[in-house]
Tab-separated table of C-alpha atoms in Angstrom:
chain	number	residue	atom	x	y	z
Q	1	MET	CA	40.807	-124.134	61.087
Q	2	ILE	CA	42.248	-120.489	60.663
Q	3	PHE	CA	44.027	-121.898	57.360
Q	4	LEU	CA	39.839	-122.759	56.660
Q	5	SER	CA	38.182	-119.612	57.852
Q	6	GLN	CA	41.030	-118.091	55.559
Q	7	ILE	CA	39.520	-119.949	53.079
Q	8	LEU	CA	35.956	-119.087	53.884
Q	9	CYS	CA	37.263	-115.685	53.459
Q	10	ILE	CA	38.927	-115.097	50.158
Q	11	TYR	CA	35.023	-117.304	49.363
Q	12	PHE	CA	33.109	-114.685	50.571
Q	13	VAL	CA	34.717	-111.993	48.633
Q	14	VAL	CA	35.240	-113.779	45.351
Q	15	GLU	CA	31.190	-113.992	45.757
Q	16	ILE	CA	30.319	-110.099	46.902
Q	17	VAL	CA	32.714	-109.379	43.264
Q	18	LYS	CA	29.878	-112.097	41.519
Q	19	SER	CA	27.609	-110.949	42.916
Q	20	ALA	CA	28.203	-107.450	41.148
Q	21	GLN	CA	28.661	-108.838	38.192
Q	22	ILE	CA	25.334	-110.094	37.717
Q	23	ASN	CA	24.277	-105.756	37.000
Q	24	ARG	CA	25.024	-106.109	33.372
Q	25	ASN	CA	26.353	-102.541	32.453
Q	26	ILE	CA	25.741	-102.595	29.511
Q	27	ILE	CA	25.380	-98.509	27.163
Q	28	ILE	CA	23.152	-97.960	24.410
Q	29	ASP	CA	25.541	-96.830	22.128
Q	30	GLY	CA	25.596	-98.788	18.764
Q	31	ASN	CA	28.936	-100.435	20.125
Q	32	PHE	CA	28.246	-104.000	20.944
Q	33	ASP	CA	31.423	-105.064	22.899
Q	34	ASP	CA	29.282	-105.015	26.370
Q	35	TRP	CA	27.179	-107.766	25.126
Q	36	LEU	CA	30.549	-109.913	24.423
Q	37	ASN	CA	29.765	-112.405	27.548
Q	38	VAL	CA	25.994	-111.844	28.252
Q	39	GLN	CA	24.270	-115.921	26.775
Q	40	SER	CA	23.355	-116.084	23.386
Q	41	TYR	CA	20.342	-117.149	21.794
Q	42	SER	CA	19.540	-118.379	17.700
Q	43	ASP	CA	16.671	-118.113	15.841
Q	44	PRO	CA	17.322	-120.297	12.239
Q	45	GLN	CA	18.073	-118.341	9.146
Q	46	ASP	CA	15.589	-117.845	6.869
Q	47	ASN	CA	15.908	-118.582	2.942
Q	48	ILE	CA	13.701	-117.426	0.376
Q	49	ASP	CA	12.440	-121.066	-0.815
Q	50	GLY	CA	10.800	-120.855	3.125
Q	51	THR	CA	12.289	-124.554	3.966
Q	52	VAL	CA	13.425	-122.505	7.679
Q	53	TYR	CA	10.632	-124.113	9.828
Q	54	GLN	CA	10.386	-123.322	13.528
Q	55	GLU	CA	8.153	-125.087	16.376
Q	56	SER	CA	5.751	-124.140	19.093
Q	57	PRO	CA	6.331	-126.027	21.990
Q	58	TRP	CA	2.580	-125.407	23.209
Q	59	PHE	CA	1.866	-126.706	19.373
Q	60	SER	CA	5.111	-128.721	18.074
Q	61	ALA	CA	3.208	-130.959	15.236
Q	62	LEU	CA	3.075	-127.494	13.093
Q	63	LYS	CA	5.871	-126.578	11.421
Q	64	ILE	CA	6.208	-122.359	11.256
Q	65	PRO	CA	7.698	-120.595	8.302
Q	66	ASP	CA	10.458	-118.889	9.709
Q	67	CYS	CA	9.575	-114.971	8.246
Q	68	HIS	CA	5.189	-115.269	7.404
Q	69	ASP	CA	3.080	-113.041	6.938
Q	70	GLY	CA	0.855	-111.704	8.804
Q	71	THR	CA	-2.828	-112.026	8.358
Q	72	HIS	CA	-2.996	-115.504	9.752
Q	73	MET	CA	-4.205	-115.607	13.223
Q	74	GLY	CA	-4.488	-118.681	15.975
Q	75	ASN	CA	-2.926	-121.442	17.608
Q	76	GLU	CA	-3.185	-123.444	15.205
Q	77	ASN	CA	-2.857	-121.422	11.915
Q	78	ILE	CA	0.049	-122.107	9.632
Q	79	PRO	CA	1.313	-118.646	7.948
Q	80	LYS	CA	1.947	-118.416	4.471
Q	81	HIS	CA	5.781	-117.969	4.260
Q	82	ILE	CA	7.360	-114.157	3.443
Q	83	TYR	CA	10.480	-113.398	2.321
Q	84	ASN	CA	12.544	-110.394	5.099
Q	85	PRO	CA	16.011	-110.355	5.828
Q	86	ASN	CA	15.096	-106.796	7.643
Q	87	VAL	CA	13.352	-109.197	10.172
Q	88	ASP	CA	15.011	-112.265	10.358
Q	89	ILE	CA	16.470	-112.575	13.465
Q	90	VAL	CA	19.186	-114.718	13.839
Q	91	GLU	CA	20.476	-113.983	16.945
Q	92	PHE	CA	19.623	-112.298	20.329
Q	93	LYS	CA	19.830	-111.576	23.930
Q	94	ILE	CA	18.526	-110.173	26.783
Q	95	ALA	CA	20.428	-108.930	30.423
Q	96	HIS	CA	19.455	-106.127	33.235
Q	97	ASP	CA	20.460	-104.164	36.080
Q	98	ASP	CA	18.497	-103.266	38.908
Q	99	LYS	CA	16.684	-100.535	36.582
Q	100	SER	CA	16.010	-102.257	32.975
Q	101	LEU	CA	15.492	-104.994	31.276
Q	102	TYR	CA	17.726	-105.044	27.895
Q	103	ILE	CA	17.766	-106.243	24.512
Q	104	TYR	CA	19.912	-107.282	21.418
Q	105	PHE	CA	18.546	-108.462	18.130
Q	106	ARG	CA	20.729	-109.263	15.272
Q	107	VAL	CA	19.327	-110.158	11.409
Q	108	ALA	CA	20.274	-111.908	8.557
Q	109	ASP	CA	23.255	-110.278	7.131
Q	110	GLY	CA	22.249	-107.269	4.203
Q	111	GLY	CA	18.985	-106.843	6.772
Q	112	ILE	CA	18.470	-103.602	7.700
Q	113	ILE	CA	15.700	-103.222	11.353
Q	114	GLY	CA	14.156	-100.778	10.844
Q	115	LYS	CA	14.389	-99.798	7.528
Q	116	THR	CA	10.848	-97.721	5.805
Q	117	SER	CA	10.720	-97.360	2.375
Q	118	VAL	CA	9.195	-93.375	2.045
Q	119	GLY	CA	5.811	-92.513	0.563
Q	120	SER	CA	2.217	-89.948	1.092
Q	121	GLY	CA	0.227	-93.216	-0.536
Q	122	LYS	CA	-0.753	-95.988	0.939
Q	123	PHE	CA	1.167	-99.040	0.010
Q	124	ASP	CA	-1.199	-100.691	-3.122
Q	125	GLU	CA	-0.966	-104.041	-3.837
Q	126	ASN	CA	-1.822	-103.176	-7.292
Q	127	ASN	CA	0.559	-100.478	-8.130
Q	128	PRO	CA	3.863	-102.088	-5.201
Q	129	SER	CA	5.666	-99.326	-7.327
Q	130	ASN	CA	3.690	-96.213	-5.896
Q	131	PRO	CA	5.855	-94.878	-3.321
Q	132	SER	CA	4.643	-95.932	0.262
Q	133	PRO	CA	5.141	-95.264	3.546
Q	134	GLY	CA	6.765	-98.066	5.152
Q	135	ARG	CA	5.837	-99.281	8.602
Q	136	PHE	CA	9.030	-101.123	11.406
Q	137	TYR	CA	8.202	-102.695	14.220
Q	138	VAL	CA	10.671	-103.562	17.153
Q	139	ILE	CA	8.587	-105.769	19.686
Q	140	THR	CA	8.950	-107.068	23.374
Q	141	SER	CA	6.968	-108.941	24.623
Q	142	ILE	CA	6.634	-110.311	28.290
Q	143	ASN	CA	3.973	-113.057	30.455
Q	144	LEU	CA	4.585	-110.770	32.941
Q	145	ASP	CA	2.504	-113.470	36.058
Q	146	MET	CA	3.500	-116.040	34.567
Q	147	ASN	CA	0.414	-117.325	34.326
Q	148	GLU	CA	-1.226	-118.621	31.148
Q	149	GLN	CA	-4.731	-117.672	31.217
Q	150	THR	CA	-3.858	-113.703	31.835
Q	151	GLY	CA	-2.584	-111.854	28.880
Q	152	TYR	CA	-3.360	-113.010	24.523
Q	153	TRP	CA	-1.619	-115.924	22.968
Q	154	LEU	CA	1.324	-114.778	20.307
Q	155	SER	CA	-0.536	-115.572	17.444
Q	156	GLU	CA	-3.489	-113.809	17.656
Q	157	GLY	CA	-1.765	-111.326	16.609
Q	158	GLY	CA	-0.218	-113.191	13.567
Q	159	TYR	CA	3.103	-113.879	15.256
Q	160	TYR	CA	4.619	-117.252	14.591
Q	161	PRO	CA	5.804	-119.451	17.072
Q	162	THR	CA	3.215	-118.544	19.618
Q	163	ALA	CA	3.467	-118.793	22.917
Q	164	PRO	CA	0.232	-117.762	25.604
Q	165	GLY	CA	0.088	-115.595	28.902
Q	166	LEU	CA	1.868	-112.563	26.818
Q	167	ASP	CA	0.635	-109.218	29.156
Q	168	GLY	CA	3.049	-106.053	28.516
Q	169	ASN	CA	4.970	-105.206	25.236
Q	170	PHE	CA	7.079	-102.263	24.809
Q	171	GLU	CA	8.332	-101.222	21.085
Q	172	LEU	CA	9.467	-98.998	19.108
Q	173	GLU	CA	8.231	-97.882	15.579
Q	174	PHE	CA	9.777	-96.772	12.851
Q	175	TYR	CA	7.548	-95.167	9.701
Q	176	ASN	CA	8.298	-93.329	7.094
Q	177	GLY	CA	11.935	-93.692	6.566
Q	178	THR	CA	12.550	-92.401	10.823
Q	179	TYR	CA	11.943	-93.395	13.835
Q	180	ASN	CA	8.413	-92.432	14.453
Q	181	GLN	CA	8.135	-93.854	18.475
Q	182	ASN	CA	8.676	-96.567	21.963
Q	183	TYR	CA	5.392	-97.215	23.950
Q	184	TYR	CA	4.948	-99.731	26.328
Q	185	LEU	CA	1.616	-101.975	25.750
Q	186	ASN	CA	-1.082	-103.280	28.578
Q	187	HIS	CA	-2.493	-106.309	26.949
Q	188	ALA	CA	-6.005	-106.348	29.092
Q	189	GLY	CA	-9.983	-106.861	28.638
Q	190	ASN	CA	-12.014	-108.451	26.263
Q	191	SER	CA	-13.838	-106.023	25.276
Q	192	THR	CA	-14.156	-101.519	24.549
Q	193	ASN	CA	-15.702	-101.558	28.371
Q	194	GLU	CA	-12.691	-103.542	29.300
Q	195	LEU	CA	-10.464	-101.305	27.373
Q	196	ASN	CA	-11.485	-98.119	28.361
Q	197	TYR	CA	-11.002	-98.972	32.185
Q	198	THR	CA	-7.320	-100.809	31.757
Q	199	LYS	CA	-6.863	-97.171	30.555
Q	200	GLU	CA	-7.908	-95.321	33.220
Q	201	GLN	CA	-5.635	-97.659	35.535
Q	202	ASN	CA	-2.859	-96.979	33.525
Q	203	ARG	CA	-3.578	-93.075	33.631
Q	204	GLN	CA	-3.072	-93.572	38.261
Q	205	ASN	CA	0.092	-96.093	37.104
Q	206	GLN	CA	-1.672	-98.882	37.670
Q	207	PHE	CA	-1.218	-101.901	35.337
Q	208	ILE	CA	-3.875	-104.893	34.495
Q	209	LEU	CA	-3.138	-108.377	34.828
Q	210	GLY	CA	-6.304	-109.944	33.507
Q	211	THR	CA	-8.192	-112.758	30.306
Q	212	ASN	CA	-7.489	-110.107	26.916
Q	213	PHE	CA	-7.965	-111.079	23.628
Q	214	TYR	CA	-5.113	-109.940	21.132
Q	215	SER	CA	-6.918	-106.823	20.357
Q	216	TYR	CA	-8.073	-104.630	23.004
Q	217	TYR	CA	-4.883	-103.475	24.837
Q	218	THR	CA	-3.579	-99.716	25.564
Q	219	GLN	CA	-0.756	-98.205	24.035
Q	220	TYR	CA	1.268	-95.554	26.254
Q	221	ILE	CA	4.547	-93.091	25.978
Q	222	TYR	CA	5.806	-93.213	29.216
Q	223	TRP	CA	7.648	-89.739	29.832
Q	224	ASP	CA	10.238	-89.442	33.303
Q	225	HIS	CA	10.234	-86.108	32.181
Q	226	ARG	CA	7.688	-83.148	31.290
Q	227	PRO	CA	8.453	-84.018	27.120
Q	228	THR	CA	8.728	-81.391	24.908
Q	229	GLU	CA	5.416	-78.980	24.174
Q	230	ASN	CA	5.720	-80.386	20.449
Q	231	GLU	CA	5.222	-83.724	21.359
Q	232	ILE	CA	2.744	-83.037	24.132
Q	233	LYS	CA	0.415	-81.016	21.804
Q	234	LYS	CA	0.978	-84.452	18.773
Q	235	CYS	CA	-0.151	-86.903	21.682
Q	236	LEU	CA	-3.839	-87.749	20.145
Q	237	PHE	CA	-5.353	-89.097	23.329
Q	238	GLY	CA	-5.167	-86.893	25.917
Q	239	PHE	CA	-1.261	-85.994	28.114
Q	240	TYR	CA	-1.686	-87.322	31.767
Q	241	GLU	CA	0.681	-86.471	34.371
Q	242	LEU	CA	0.687	-90.054	36.422
Q	243	PRO	CA	0.161	-89.627	40.431
Q	244	SER	CA	1.945	-88.785	43.456
Q	245	PRO	CA	4.213	-90.222	44.086
Q	246	ASN	CA	5.001	-90.652	40.602
Q	247	ASN	CA	5.194	-86.543	39.966
Q	248	ASN	CA	6.584	-85.182	36.806
Q	249	ASN	CA	6.196	-88.959	35.042
Q	250	PHE	CA	3.793	-88.548	32.254
Q	251	ILE	CA	1.803	-91.198	29.608
Q	252	CYS	CA	0.380	-90.127	26.564
Q	253	PHE	CA	-1.906	-92.663	24.680
Q	254	SER	CA	-1.637	-93.850	21.585
Q	255	GLN	CA	-1.775	-95.827	18.459
Q	256	ASP	CA	0.181	-96.775	15.535
Q	257	ASP	CA	1.494	-94.635	12.731
Q	258	ALA	CA	1.135	-91.470	14.567
Q	259	PRO	CA	2.349	-88.033	14.384
Q	260	GLY	CA	5.706	-88.262	15.968
Q	261	PRO	CA	8.327	-88.606	16.709
Q	262	PHE	CA	7.666	-89.599	20.824
Q	263	ASN	CA	10.996	-90.047	22.389
Q	264	GLY	CA	10.129	-91.413	25.561
Q	265	ILE	CA	11.436	-94.002	28.657
Q	266	LEU	CA	13.215	-96.584	26.085
Q	267	SER	CA	16.351	-96.112	23.834
Q	268	TYR	CA	18.036	-97.813	21.429
Q	269	ALA	CA	20.640	-97.993	19.061
Q	270	GLN	CA	21.610	-99.755	15.784
Q	271	SER	CA	24.802	-100.961	14.774
Q	272	GLU	CA	26.214	-98.781	11.175
Q	273	LYS	CA	26.018	-102.014	8.961
Q	274	GLY	CA	21.613	-101.945	10.488
Q	275	ASN	CA	21.398	-105.457	10.969
Q	276	GLU	CA	22.417	-105.394	14.567
Q	277	LEU	CA	20.072	-103.142	17.623
Q	278	GLU	CA	20.147	-103.031	21.422
Q	279	ILE	CA	17.183	-101.597	23.200
Q	280	ARG	CA	16.775	-100.696	27.111
Q	281	ALA	CA	13.450	-99.961	28.983
Q	282	PRO	CA	12.651	-98.476	31.530
Q	283	PHE	CA	10.997	-101.404	34.669
Q	284	GLN	CA	8.975	-98.586	35.506
Q	285	GLY	CA	6.801	-97.895	32.540
Q	286	PHE	CA	5.191	-100.847	33.471
Q	287	LEU	CA	3.761	-99.187	35.591
Q	288	LEU	CA	2.321	-100.896	38.876
Q	289	ASN	CA	0.651	-104.316	39.144
Q	290	LYS	CA	-2.962	-103.641	40.345
Q	291	ASN	CA	-3.407	-106.647	42.034
Q	292	THR	CA	0.008	-106.102	44.297
Q	293	GLY	CA	1.218	-102.346	44.551
Q	294	GLU	CA	4.789	-104.266	43.371
Q	295	PRO	CA	5.710	-102.436	40.214
Q	296	THR	CA	4.534	-105.002	37.641
Q	297	LEU	CA	8.478	-105.809	36.822
Q	298	GLN	CA	10.615	-105.699	38.816
Q	299	LEU	CA	14.501	-107.788	40.121
Q	300	GLY	CA	13.642	-111.081	41.865
Q	301	MET	CA	11.099	-111.739	38.859
Q	302	THR	CA	10.965	-114.951	36.360
Q	303	VAL	CA	9.188	-113.720	32.641
Q	304	ASN	CA	8.929	-115.280	29.237
Q	305	ILE	CA	10.146	-113.272	27.076
Q	306	SER	CA	8.991	-113.818	22.812
Q	307	LEU	CA	10.960	-111.519	21.068
Q	308	THR	CA	9.208	-109.932	16.928
Q	309	LEU	CA	10.543	-107.237	13.799
Q	310	GLU	CA	7.237	-107.042	11.530
Q	311	THR	CA	7.314	-105.092	8.796
Q	312	SER	CA	5.049	-103.897	6.244
Q	313	PRO	CA	4.893	-105.239	2.436
Q	314	GLU	CA	6.806	-102.609	-0.087
Q	315	TYR	CA	10.306	-104.736	0.751
Q	316	SER	CA	8.988	-107.437	1.225
Q	317	LEU	CA	8.701	-111.132	-1.470
Q	318	PRO	CA	6.084	-111.797	-1.979
Q	319	GLN	CA	4.102	-108.297	-1.129
Q	320	GLU	CA	3.507	-108.015	1.725
Q	321	TRP	CA	2.887	-107.886	6.039
Q	322	CYS	CA	6.251	-109.610	7.164
Q	323	SER	CA	7.325	-110.530	10.955
Q	324	ASP	CA	10.122	-113.280	12.474
Q	325	SER	CA	9.462	-114.270	16.324
Q	326	ALA	CA	12.233	-115.851	18.343
Q	327	PRO	CA	11.882	-119.289	20.709
Q	328	THR	CA	9.815	-117.651	23.758
Q	329	ILE	CA	12.701	-117.343	26.613
Q	330	GLN	CA	12.128	-117.962	30.089
Q	331	TYR	CA	14.258	-115.368	31.912
Q	332	THR	CA	15.040	-114.516	35.627
Q	333	LEU	CA	16.149	-110.754	36.957
Q	334	SER	CA	18.250	-112.391	39.653
Q	335	LEU	CA	18.993	-110.179	41.879
Q	336	GLY	CA	22.982	-108.769	42.217
Q	337	HIS	CA	24.460	-106.759	44.356
Q	338	LYS	CA	25.039	-103.148	43.160
Q	339	ASN	CA	28.906	-102.571	42.357
Q	340	VAL	CA	31.030	-102.803	45.355
Q	341	PRO	CA	33.367	-100.049	45.633
Q	342	PHE	CA	37.269	-101.411	46.243
Q	343	PHE	CA	37.183	-99.907	49.800
Q	344	ILE	CA	34.564	-102.014	50.855
Q	345	ILE	CA	35.732	-104.905	50.144
Q	346	LEU	CA	39.017	-104.381	51.262
Q	347	PHE	CA	37.346	-103.611	55.003
Q	348	LEU	CA	35.254	-105.897	54.995
Q	349	THR	CA	38.208	-107.927	53.973
Q	350	LEU	CA	40.675	-107.547	56.063
Q	351	LEU	CA	37.414	-107.439	59.441
Q	352	PHE	CA	36.667	-110.770	58.756
Q	353	LEU	CA	40.480	-112.153	58.742
Q	354	GLN	CA	41.090	-110.214	62.188
Q	355	ILE	CA	37.565	-112.312	63.135
Q	356	VAL	CA	38.802	-115.109	62.488
Q	357	ASN	CA	41.807	-114.848	63.684
Q	358	VAL	CA	40.973	-114.575	66.764
């Protein structure tokens, strides 16, 4: 009996240590060794001939070109193949700790995530050699309530393979040769009035979950400290401090190719070659769920996650907007103990051994 109790004690201690490993100790520094033990997912590598296809579980009969244009929209449309190694996702990973979600991207060899052209005028398809300011987006889209009736279909934004129910995004934008901004999106509403309502709620630290047509979304930069005066001056649509108890947290509504740079709470780093990138996205950027008052994203939740890379025409063949979306992954933000100090483990072990030997 004593022997059995000792075995149970050892199992108890092992479980403590094992649970501590659930929290990923990932540092956003461009060194990807801390991702080695994280589950890897693959996405097919595209080719210039356009003979690589993907399928959506929701529309499995459709063969979708791996990398494709951004002008075809709708669940049953088939986009045109566009070749661009810079967006050609071949591997991705997802992890979390008790405060943040972490995303890892790797594109095909020779691709550079975030690569954009530099210029002053808009891209002219009739004169593509004229320098223009390119744009590049690193996108994570999430079904936050696992309800396919809220949020938007991925294909409404021109992204395939499609998936439903995507309520919120976090994104990086590179513009005109450099990093420009990071932000969150709240996809809710189907009209200008509903969009304005979502903005008002976001200012109150509230995130809206509701039906959505893609174009009606709020886009806001989130800071957990007061940003620089230069960033505040560049905010296009107002600068707002969130209400108590989130004092000293701020948001600024933004738009694509805004006059950055804006350094919100998202952080990222790239490999030296540029074909790998990691992102940290704190849960708090998704505010509080308007319906429950709880954090919109938190431990214990199961969500669907879709990853996309998208870029403007300059480096694509043919020269059109191009994107690649990876398969949608169901991901559980498992509850885990924080790292337990060794002396606590030792104390619990000795205490438990003493109890079972009484």
